[in-house]
GROMACS .gro file of C-alpha atoms in nm:
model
  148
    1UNK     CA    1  10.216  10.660   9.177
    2UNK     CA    2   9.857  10.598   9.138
    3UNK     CA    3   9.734  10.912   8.961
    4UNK     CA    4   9.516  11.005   9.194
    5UNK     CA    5   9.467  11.402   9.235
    6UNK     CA    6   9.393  11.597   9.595
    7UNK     CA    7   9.440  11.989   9.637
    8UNK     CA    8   9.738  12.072   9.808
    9UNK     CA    9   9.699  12.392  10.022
   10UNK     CA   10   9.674  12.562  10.333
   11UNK     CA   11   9.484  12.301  10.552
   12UNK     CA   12   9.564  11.973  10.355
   13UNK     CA   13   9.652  11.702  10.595
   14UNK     CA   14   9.917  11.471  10.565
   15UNK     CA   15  10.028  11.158  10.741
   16UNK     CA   16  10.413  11.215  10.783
   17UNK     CA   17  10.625  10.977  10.983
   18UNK     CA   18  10.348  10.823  11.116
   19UNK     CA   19  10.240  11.208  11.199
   20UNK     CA   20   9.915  11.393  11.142
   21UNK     CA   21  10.050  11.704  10.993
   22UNK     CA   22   9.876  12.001  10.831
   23UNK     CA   23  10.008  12.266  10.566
   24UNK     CA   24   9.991  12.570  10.744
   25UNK     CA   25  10.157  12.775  10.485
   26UNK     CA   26  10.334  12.698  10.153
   27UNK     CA   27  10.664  12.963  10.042
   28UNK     CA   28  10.860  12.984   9.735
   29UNK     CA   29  11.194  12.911   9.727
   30UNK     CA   30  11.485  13.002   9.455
   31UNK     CA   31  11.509  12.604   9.501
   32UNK     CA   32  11.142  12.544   9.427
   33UNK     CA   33  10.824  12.550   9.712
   34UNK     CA   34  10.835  12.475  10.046
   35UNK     CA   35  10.524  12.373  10.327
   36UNK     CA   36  10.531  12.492  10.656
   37UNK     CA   37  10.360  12.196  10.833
   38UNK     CA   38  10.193  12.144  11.209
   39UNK     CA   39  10.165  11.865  11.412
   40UNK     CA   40   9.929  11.799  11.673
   41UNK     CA   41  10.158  11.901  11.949
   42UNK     CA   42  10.218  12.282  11.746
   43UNK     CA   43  10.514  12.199  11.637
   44UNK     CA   44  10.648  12.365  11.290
   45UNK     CA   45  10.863  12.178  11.011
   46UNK     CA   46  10.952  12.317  10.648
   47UNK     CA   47  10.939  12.070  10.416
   48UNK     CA   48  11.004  12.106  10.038
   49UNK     CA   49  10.703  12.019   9.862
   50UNK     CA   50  10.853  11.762   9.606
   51UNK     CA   51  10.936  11.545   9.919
   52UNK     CA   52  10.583  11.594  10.076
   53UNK     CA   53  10.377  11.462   9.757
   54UNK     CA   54  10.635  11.221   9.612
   55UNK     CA   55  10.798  11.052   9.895
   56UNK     CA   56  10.742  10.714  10.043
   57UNK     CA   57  10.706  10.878  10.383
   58UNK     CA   58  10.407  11.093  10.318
   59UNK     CA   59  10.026  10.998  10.200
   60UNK     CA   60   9.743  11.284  10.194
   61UNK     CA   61   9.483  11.264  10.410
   62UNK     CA   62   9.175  11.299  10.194
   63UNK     CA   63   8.919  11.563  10.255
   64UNK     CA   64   8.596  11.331  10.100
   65UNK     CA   65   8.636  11.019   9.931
   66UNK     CA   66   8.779  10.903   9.600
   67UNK     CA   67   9.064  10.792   9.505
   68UNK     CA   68   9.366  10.818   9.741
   69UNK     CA   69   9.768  10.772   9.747
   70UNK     CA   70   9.731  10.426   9.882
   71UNK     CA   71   9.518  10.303   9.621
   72UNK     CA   72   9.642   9.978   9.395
   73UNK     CA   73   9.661  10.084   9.088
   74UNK     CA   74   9.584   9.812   8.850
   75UNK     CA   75   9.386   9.744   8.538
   76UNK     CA   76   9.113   9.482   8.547
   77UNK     CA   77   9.293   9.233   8.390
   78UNK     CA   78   9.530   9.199   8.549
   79UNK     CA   79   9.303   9.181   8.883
   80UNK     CA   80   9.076   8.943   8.716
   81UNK     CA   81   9.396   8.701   8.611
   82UNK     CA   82   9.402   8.680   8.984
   83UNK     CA   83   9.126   8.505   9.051
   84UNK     CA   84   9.083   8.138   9.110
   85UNK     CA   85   8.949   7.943   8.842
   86UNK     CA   86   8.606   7.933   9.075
   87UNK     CA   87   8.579   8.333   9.080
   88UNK     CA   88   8.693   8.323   8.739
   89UNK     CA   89   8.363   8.135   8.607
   90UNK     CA   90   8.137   8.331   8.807
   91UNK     CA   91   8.260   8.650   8.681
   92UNK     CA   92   8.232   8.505   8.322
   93UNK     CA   93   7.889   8.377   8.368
   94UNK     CA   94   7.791   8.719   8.503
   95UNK     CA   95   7.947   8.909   8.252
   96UNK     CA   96   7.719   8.668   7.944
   97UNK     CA   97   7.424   8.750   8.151
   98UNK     CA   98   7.503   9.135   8.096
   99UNK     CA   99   7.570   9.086   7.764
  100UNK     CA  100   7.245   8.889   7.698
  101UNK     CA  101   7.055   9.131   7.882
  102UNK     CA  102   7.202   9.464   7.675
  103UNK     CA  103   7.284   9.268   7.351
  104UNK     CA  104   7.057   8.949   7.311
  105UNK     CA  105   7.380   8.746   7.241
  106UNK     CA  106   7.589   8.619   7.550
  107UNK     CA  107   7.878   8.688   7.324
  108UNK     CA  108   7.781   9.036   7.303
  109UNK     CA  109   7.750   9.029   6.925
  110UNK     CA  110   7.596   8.848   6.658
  111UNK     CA  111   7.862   8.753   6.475
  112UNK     CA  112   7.984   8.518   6.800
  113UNK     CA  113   7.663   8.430   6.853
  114UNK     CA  114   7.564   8.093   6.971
  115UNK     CA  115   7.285   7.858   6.802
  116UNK     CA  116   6.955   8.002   6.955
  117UNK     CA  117   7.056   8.364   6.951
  118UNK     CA  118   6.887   8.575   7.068
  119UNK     CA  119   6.648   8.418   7.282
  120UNK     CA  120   6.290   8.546   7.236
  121UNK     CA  121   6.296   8.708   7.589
  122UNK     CA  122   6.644   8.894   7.510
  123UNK     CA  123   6.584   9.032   7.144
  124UNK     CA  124   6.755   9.349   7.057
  125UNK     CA  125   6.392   9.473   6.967
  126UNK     CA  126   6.244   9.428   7.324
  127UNK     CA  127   6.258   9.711   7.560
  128UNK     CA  128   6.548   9.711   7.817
  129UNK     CA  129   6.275   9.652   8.097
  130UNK     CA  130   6.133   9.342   7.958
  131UNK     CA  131   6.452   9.191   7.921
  132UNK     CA  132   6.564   9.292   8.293
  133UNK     CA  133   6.224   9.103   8.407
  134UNK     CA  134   6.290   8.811   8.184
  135UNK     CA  135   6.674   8.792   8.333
  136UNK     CA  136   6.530   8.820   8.653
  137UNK     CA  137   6.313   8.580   8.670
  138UNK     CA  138   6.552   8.332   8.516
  139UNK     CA  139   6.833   8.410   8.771
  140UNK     CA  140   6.574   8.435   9.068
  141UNK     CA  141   6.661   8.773   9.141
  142UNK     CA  142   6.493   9.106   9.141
  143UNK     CA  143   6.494   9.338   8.843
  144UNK     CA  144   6.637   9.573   9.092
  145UNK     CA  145   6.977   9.355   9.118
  146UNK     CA  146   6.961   9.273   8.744
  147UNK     CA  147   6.971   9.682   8.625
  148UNK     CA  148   7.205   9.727   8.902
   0.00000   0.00000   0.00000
């Protein structure tokens, strides 16, 4: 289960079975609560609501976007142990650049700092902006891209 929260109520879709279906009314039950659900053809089917949201069958149909049912849930390392060793670098290198950028150190502290740290350009003293212009003109990039 990903975690991911929708409203469920009168008008929530669902795909059911392959099915568009819609909640057009939800009951209690001495058994627990029940939806009443449409398909496109007007068809009615009472379903109990603990099979709707928790079974393999069914995924909400979001209203706007966000997360959703089908979503991977998985932390960032374990997404980033993934990578090839190519993608790996790159995301490495990118991450010292942020860290030189907000910190001065590509280590992100002093304490790991390497010899040279902080670069002039990148000192903890200097405004945020002058250190997005100096990191952009050393990656080639706009300043835009680099505060992004």
């Amino acid at each position: 289960m990903s975690g991911a929260r929708a409203r469920v109520g009168v008008g929530t879709r669902f795909r059911y079975d392959g099915e568009t279906v819609e909640v057009v009314e939800l009951v209690t039950m001495m058994a627990g609560s029940e939806a009443v659900l449409k398909d496109g053809r007007g068809r009615l089917r009472r379903l109990s609501l603990k099979e709707l949201l928790f079974s393999d069958r069914a995924d909400v149909i979001p209203e706007e976007s966000g997360p959703s049912a089908g979503d991977v849930d998985e932390i960032a390392s374990v997404v980033l142990g993934q990578l090839h060793e190519g993608e790996r670098q790159k995301v490495l290198e990118r991450a010292e650049h942020v860290r030189e950028v907000l910190t001065g150190y590509r280590a992100g502290c002093s304490e790991l700092g390497r010899a040279g740290e902080p670069r002039r350009e990148y000192a903890p003293d200097k405004p945020l902006e002058v250190k997005y212009a100096a990191k952009a003109a050393e990656l080639g990039v706009t300043t835009r891209s680099v505060r992004r």
